[in-house]
PDB file of N, CA, C and O in Angstrom:
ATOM      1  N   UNK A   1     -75.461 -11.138  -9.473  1.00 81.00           N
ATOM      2  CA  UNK A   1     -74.131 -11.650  -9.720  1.00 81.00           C
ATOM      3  C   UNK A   1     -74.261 -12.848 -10.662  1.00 81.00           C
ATOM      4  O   UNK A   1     -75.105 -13.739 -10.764  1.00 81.00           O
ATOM      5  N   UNK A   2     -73.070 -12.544 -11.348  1.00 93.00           N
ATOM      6  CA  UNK A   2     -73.261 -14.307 -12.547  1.00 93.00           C
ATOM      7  C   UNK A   2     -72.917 -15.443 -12.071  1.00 93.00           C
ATOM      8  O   UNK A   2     -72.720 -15.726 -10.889  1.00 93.00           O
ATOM      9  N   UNK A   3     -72.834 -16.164 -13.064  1.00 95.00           N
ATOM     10  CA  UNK A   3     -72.070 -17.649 -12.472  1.00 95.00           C
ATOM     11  C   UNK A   3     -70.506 -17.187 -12.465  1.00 95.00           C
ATOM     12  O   UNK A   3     -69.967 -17.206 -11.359  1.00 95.00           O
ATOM     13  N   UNK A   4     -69.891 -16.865 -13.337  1.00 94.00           N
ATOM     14  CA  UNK A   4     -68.974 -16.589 -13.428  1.00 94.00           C
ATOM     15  C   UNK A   4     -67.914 -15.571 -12.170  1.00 94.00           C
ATOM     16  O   UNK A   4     -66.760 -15.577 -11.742  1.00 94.00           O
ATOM     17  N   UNK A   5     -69.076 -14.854 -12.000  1.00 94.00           N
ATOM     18  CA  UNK A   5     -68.531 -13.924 -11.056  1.00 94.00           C
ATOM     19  C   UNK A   5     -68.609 -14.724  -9.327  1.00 94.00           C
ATOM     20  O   UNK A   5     -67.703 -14.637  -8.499  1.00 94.00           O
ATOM     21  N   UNK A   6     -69.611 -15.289  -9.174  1.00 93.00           N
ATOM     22  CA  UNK A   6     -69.903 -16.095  -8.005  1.00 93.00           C
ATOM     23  C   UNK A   6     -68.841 -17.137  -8.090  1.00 93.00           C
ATOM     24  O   UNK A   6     -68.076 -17.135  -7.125  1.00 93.00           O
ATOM     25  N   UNK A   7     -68.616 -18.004  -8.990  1.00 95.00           N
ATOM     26  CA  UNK A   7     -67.471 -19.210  -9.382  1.00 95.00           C
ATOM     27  C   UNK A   7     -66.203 -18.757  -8.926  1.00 95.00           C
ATOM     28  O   UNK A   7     -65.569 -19.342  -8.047  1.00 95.00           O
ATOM     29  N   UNK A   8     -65.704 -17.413  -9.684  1.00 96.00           N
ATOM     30  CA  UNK A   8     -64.513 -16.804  -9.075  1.00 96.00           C
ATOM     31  C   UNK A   8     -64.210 -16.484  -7.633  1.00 96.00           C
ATOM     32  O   UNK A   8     -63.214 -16.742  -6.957  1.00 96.00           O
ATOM     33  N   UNK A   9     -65.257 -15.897  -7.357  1.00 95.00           N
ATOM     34  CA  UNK A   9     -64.854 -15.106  -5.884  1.00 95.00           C
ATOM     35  C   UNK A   9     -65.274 -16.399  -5.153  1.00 95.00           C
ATOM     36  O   UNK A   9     -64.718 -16.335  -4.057  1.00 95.00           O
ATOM     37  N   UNK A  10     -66.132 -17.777  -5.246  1.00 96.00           N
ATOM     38  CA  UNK A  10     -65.919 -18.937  -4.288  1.00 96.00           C
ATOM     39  C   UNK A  10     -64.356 -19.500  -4.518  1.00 96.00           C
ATOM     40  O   UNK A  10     -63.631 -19.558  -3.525  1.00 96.00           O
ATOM     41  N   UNK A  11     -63.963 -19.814  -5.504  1.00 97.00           N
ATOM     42  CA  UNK A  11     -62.961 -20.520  -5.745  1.00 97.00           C
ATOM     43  C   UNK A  11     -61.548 -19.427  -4.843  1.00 97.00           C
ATOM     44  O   UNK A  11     -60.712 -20.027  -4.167  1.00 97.00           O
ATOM     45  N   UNK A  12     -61.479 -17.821  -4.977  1.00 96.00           N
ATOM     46  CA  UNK A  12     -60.780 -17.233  -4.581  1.00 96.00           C
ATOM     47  C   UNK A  12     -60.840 -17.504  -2.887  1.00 96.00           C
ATOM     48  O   UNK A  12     -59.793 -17.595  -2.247  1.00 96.00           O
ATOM     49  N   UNK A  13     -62.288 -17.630  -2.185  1.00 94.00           N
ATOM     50  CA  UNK A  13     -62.164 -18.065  -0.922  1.00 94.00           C
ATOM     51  C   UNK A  13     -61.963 -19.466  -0.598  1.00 94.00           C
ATOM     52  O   UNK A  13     -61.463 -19.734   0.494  1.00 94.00           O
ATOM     53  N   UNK A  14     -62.206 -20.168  -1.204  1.00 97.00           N
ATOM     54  CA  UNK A  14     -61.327 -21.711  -1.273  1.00 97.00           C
ATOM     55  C   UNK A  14     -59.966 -21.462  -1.445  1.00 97.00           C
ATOM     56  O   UNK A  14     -59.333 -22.137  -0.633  1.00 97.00           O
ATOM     57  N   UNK A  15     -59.337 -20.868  -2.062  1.00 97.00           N
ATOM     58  CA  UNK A  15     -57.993 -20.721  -1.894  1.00 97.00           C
ATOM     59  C   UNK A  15     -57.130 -20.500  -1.240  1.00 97.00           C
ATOM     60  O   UNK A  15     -56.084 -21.132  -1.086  1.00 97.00           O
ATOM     61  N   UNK A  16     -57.627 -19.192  -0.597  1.00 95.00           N
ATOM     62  CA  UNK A  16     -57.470 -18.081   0.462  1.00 95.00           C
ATOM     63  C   UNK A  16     -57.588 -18.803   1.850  1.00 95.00           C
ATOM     64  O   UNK A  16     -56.988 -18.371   2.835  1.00 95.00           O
ATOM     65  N   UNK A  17     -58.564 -20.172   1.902  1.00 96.00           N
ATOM     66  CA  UNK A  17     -58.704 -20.991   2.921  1.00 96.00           C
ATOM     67  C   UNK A  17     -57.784 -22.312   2.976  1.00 96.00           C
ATOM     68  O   UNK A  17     -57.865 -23.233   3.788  1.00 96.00           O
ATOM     69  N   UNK A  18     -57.010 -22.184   2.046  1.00 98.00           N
ATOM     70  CA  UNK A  18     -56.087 -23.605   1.709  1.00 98.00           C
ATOM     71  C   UNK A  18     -54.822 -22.610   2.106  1.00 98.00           C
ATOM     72  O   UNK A  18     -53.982 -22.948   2.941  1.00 98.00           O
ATOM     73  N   UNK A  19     -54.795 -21.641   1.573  1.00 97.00           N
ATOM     74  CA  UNK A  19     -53.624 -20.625   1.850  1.00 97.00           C
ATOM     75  C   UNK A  19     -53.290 -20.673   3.615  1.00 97.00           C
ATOM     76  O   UNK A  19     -52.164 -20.899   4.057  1.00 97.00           O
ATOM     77  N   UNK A  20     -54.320 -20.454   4.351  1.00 97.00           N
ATOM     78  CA  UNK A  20     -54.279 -20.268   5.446  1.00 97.00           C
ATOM     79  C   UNK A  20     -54.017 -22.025   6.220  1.00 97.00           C
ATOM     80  O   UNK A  20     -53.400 -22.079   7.284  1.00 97.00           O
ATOM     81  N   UNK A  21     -54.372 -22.915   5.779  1.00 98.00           N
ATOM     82  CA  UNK A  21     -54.129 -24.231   6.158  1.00 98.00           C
ATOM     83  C   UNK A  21     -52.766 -24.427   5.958  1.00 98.00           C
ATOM     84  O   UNK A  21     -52.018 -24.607   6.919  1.00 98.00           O
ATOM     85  N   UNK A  22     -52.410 -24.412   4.933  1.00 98.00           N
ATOM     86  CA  UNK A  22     -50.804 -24.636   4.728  1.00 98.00           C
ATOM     87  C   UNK A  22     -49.988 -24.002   5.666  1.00 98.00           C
ATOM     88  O   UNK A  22     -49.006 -24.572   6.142  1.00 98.00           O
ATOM     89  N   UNK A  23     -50.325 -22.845   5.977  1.00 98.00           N
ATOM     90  CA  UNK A  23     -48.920 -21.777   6.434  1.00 98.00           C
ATOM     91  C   UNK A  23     -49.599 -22.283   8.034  1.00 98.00           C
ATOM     92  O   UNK A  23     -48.759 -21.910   8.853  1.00 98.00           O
ATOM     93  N   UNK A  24     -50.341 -22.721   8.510  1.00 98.00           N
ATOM     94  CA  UNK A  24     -51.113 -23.521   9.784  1.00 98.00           C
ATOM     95  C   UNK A  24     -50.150 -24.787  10.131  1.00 98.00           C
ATOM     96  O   UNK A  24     -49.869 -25.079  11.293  1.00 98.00           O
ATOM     97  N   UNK A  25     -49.616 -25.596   8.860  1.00 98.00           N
ATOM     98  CA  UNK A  25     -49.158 -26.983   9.070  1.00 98.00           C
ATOM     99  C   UNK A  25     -47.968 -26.485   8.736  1.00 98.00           C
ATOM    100  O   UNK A  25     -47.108 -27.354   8.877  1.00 98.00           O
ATOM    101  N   UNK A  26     -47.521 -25.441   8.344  1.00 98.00           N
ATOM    102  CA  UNK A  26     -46.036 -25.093   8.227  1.00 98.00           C
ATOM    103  C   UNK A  26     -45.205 -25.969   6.684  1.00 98.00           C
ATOM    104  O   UNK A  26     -44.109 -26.521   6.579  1.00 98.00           O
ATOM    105  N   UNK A  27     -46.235 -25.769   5.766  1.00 98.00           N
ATOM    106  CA  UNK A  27     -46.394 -26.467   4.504  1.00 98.00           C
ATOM    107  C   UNK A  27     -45.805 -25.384   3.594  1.00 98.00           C
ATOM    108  O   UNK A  27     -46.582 -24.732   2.897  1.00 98.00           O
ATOM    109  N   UNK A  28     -44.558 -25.158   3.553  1.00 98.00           N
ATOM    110  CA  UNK A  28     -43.869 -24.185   2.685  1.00 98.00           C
ATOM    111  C   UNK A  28     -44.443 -24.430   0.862  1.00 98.00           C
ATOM    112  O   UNK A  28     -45.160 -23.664   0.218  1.00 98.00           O
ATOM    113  N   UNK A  29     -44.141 -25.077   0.637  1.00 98.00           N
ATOM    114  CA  UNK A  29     -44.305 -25.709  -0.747  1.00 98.00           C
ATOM    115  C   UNK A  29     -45.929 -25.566  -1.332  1.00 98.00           C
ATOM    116  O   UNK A  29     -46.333 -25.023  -2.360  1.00 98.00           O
ATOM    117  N   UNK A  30     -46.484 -26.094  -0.531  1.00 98.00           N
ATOM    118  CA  UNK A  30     -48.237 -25.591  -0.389  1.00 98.00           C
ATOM    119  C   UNK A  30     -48.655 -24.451  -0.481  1.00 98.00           C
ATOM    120  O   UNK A  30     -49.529 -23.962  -1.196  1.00 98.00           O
ATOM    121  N   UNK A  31     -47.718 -23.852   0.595  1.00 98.00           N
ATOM    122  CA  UNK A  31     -47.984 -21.886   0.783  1.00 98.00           C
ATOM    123  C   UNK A  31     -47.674 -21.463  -1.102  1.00 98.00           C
ATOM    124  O   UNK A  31     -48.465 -20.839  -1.810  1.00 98.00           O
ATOM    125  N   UNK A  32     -46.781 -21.832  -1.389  1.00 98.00           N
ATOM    126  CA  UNK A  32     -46.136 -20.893  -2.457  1.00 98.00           C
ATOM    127  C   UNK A  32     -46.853 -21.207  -3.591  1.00 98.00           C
ATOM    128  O   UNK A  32     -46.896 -20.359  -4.483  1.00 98.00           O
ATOM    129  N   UNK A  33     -47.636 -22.647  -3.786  1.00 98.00           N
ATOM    130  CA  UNK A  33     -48.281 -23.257  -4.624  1.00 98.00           C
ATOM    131  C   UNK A  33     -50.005 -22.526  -4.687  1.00 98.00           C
ATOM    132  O   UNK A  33     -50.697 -22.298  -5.680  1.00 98.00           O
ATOM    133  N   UNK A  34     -50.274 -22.322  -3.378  1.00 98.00           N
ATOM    134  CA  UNK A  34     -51.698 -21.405  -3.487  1.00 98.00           C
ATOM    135  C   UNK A  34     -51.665 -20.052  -3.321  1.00 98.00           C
ATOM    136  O   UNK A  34     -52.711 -19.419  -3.464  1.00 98.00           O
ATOM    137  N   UNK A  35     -50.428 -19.379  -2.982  1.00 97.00           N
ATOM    138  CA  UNK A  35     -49.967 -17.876  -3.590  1.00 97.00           C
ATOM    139  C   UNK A  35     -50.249 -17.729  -4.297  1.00 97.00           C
ATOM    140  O   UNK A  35     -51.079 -16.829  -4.426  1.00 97.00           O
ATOM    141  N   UNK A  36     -49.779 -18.541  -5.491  1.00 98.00           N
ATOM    142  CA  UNK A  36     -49.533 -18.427  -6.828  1.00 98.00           C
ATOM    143  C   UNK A  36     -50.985 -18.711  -7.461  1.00 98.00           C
ATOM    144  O   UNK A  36     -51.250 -18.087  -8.488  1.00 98.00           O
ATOM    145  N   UNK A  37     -51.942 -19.587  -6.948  1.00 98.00           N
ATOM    146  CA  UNK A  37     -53.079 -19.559  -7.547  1.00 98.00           C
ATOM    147  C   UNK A  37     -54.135 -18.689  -7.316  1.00 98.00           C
ATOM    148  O   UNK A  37     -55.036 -18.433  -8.115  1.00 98.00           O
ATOM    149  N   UNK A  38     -53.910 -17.971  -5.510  1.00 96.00           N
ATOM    150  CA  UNK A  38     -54.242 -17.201  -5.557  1.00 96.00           C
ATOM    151  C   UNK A  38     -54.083 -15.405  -6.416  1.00 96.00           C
ATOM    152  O   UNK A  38     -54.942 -14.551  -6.639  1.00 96.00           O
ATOM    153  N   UNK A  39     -52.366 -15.445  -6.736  1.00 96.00           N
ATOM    154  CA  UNK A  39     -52.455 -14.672  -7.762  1.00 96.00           C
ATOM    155  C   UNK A  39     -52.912 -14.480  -9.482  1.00 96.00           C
ATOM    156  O   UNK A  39     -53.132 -13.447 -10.114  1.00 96.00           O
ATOM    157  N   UNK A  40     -52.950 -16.000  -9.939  1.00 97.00           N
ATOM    158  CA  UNK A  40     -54.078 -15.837 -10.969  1.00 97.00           C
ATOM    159  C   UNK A  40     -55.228 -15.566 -10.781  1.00 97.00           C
ATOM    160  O   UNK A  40     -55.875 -14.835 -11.532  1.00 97.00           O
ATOM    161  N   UNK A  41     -55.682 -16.119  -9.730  1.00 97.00           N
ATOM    162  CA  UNK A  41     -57.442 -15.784  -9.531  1.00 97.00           C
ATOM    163  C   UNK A  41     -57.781 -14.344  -9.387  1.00 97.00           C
ATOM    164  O   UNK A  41     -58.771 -13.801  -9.877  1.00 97.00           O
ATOM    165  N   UNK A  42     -56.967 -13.846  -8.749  1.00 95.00           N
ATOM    166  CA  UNK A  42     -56.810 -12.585  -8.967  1.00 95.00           C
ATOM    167  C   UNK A  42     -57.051 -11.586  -9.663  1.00 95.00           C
ATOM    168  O   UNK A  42     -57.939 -10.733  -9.634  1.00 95.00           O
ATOM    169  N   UNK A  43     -55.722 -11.860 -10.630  1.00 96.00           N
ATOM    170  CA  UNK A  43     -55.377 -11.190 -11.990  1.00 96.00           C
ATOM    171  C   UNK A  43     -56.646 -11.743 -12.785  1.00 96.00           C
ATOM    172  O   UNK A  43     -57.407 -10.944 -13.332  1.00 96.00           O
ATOM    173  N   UNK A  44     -56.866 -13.115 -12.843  1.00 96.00           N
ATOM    174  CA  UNK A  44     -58.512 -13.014 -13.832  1.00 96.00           C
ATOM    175  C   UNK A  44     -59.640 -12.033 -13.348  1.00 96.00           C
ATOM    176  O   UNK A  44     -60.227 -11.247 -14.092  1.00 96.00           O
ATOM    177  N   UNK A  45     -59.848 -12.172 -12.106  1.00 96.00           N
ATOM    178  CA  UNK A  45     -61.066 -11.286 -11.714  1.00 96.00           C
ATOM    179  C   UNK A  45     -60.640  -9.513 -12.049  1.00 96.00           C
ATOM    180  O   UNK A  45     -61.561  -8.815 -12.473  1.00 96.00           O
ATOM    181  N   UNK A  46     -59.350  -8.905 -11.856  1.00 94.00           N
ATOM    182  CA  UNK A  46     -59.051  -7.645 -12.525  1.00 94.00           C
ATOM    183  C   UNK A  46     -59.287  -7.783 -13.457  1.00 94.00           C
ATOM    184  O   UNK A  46     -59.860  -6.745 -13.789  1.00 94.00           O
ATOM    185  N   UNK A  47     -59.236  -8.829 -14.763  1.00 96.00           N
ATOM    186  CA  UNK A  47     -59.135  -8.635 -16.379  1.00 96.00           C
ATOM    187  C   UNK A  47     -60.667  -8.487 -16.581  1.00 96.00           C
ATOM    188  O   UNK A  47     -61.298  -8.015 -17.527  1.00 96.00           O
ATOM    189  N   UNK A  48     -61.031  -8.974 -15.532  1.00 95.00           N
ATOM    190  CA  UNK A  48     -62.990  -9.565 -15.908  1.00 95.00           C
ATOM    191  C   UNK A  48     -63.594  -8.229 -15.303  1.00 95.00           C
ATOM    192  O   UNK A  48     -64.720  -7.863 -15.641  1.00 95.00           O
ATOM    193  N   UNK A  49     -62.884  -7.562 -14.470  1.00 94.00           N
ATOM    194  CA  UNK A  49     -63.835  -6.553 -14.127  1.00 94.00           C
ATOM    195  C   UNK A  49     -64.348  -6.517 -12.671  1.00 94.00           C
ATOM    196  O   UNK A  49     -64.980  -5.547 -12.255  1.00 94.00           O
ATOM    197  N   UNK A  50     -63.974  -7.945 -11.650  1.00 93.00           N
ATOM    198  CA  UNK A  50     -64.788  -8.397 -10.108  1.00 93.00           C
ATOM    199  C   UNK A  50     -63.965  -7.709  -9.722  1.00 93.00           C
ATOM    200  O   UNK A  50     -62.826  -7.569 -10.169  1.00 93.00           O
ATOM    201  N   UNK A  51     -64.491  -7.173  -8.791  1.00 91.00           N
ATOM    202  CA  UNK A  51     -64.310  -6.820  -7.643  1.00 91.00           C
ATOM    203  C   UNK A  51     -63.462  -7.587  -6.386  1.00 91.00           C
ATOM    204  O   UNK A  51     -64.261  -8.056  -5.575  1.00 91.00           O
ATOM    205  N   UNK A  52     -62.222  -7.799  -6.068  1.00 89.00           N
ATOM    206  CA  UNK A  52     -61.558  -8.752  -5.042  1.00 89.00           C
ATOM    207  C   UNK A  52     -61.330  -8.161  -3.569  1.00 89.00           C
ATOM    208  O   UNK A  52     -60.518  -7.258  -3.368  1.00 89.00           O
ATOM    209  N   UNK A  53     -62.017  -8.672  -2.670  1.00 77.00           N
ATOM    210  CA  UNK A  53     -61.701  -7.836  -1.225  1.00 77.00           C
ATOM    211  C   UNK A  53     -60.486  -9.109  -0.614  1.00 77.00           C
ATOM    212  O   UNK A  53     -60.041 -10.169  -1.055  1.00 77.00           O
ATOM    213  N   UNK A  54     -60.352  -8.515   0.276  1.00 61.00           N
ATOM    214  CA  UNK A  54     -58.673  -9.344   0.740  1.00 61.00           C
ATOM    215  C   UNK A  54     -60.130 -10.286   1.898  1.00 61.00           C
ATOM    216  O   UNK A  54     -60.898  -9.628   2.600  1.00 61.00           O
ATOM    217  N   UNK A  55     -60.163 -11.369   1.840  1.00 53.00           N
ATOM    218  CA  UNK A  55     -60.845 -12.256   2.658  1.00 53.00           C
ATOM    219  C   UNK A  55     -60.195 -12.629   4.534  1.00 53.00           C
ATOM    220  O   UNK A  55     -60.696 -12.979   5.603  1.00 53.00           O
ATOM    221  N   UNK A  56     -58.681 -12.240   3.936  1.00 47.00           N
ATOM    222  CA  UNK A  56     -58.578 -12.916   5.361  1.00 47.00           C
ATOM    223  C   UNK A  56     -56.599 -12.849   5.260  1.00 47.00           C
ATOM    224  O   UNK A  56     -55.819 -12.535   6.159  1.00 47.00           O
ATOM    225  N   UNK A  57     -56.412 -13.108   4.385  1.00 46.00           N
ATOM    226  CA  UNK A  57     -55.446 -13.475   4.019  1.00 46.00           C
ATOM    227  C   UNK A  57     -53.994 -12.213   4.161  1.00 46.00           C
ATOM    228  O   UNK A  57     -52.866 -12.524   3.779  1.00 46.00           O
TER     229      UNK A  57
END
């Protein structure tokens, strides 16, 4: 695996783990803010070719 590919899919489970904190503290604004980053991270790893498994989320 590259850097690139390892960088993505950590940063996607950092997200995915902030995702789950927010909607924990009942942090609406938070939730919708790491949705949304979780849906770029996403969409980059489809354009790049990774592979994304649903972590948890």
């Amino acid at each position: 695996m590259d850097a690139f590919t390892a960088g993505l899919l950590q940063r996607i489970k950092a997200t995915e783990s902030d995702l789950t904190r927010a909607r924990d503290e009942g942090d609406d604004f938070l939730v919708d803010v790491e949705l949304a980053e979780l849906d770029d991270l996403r969409r980059l790893a489809a354009e790049h070719g990774v592979e994304v498994g649903v972590f948890g989320v």
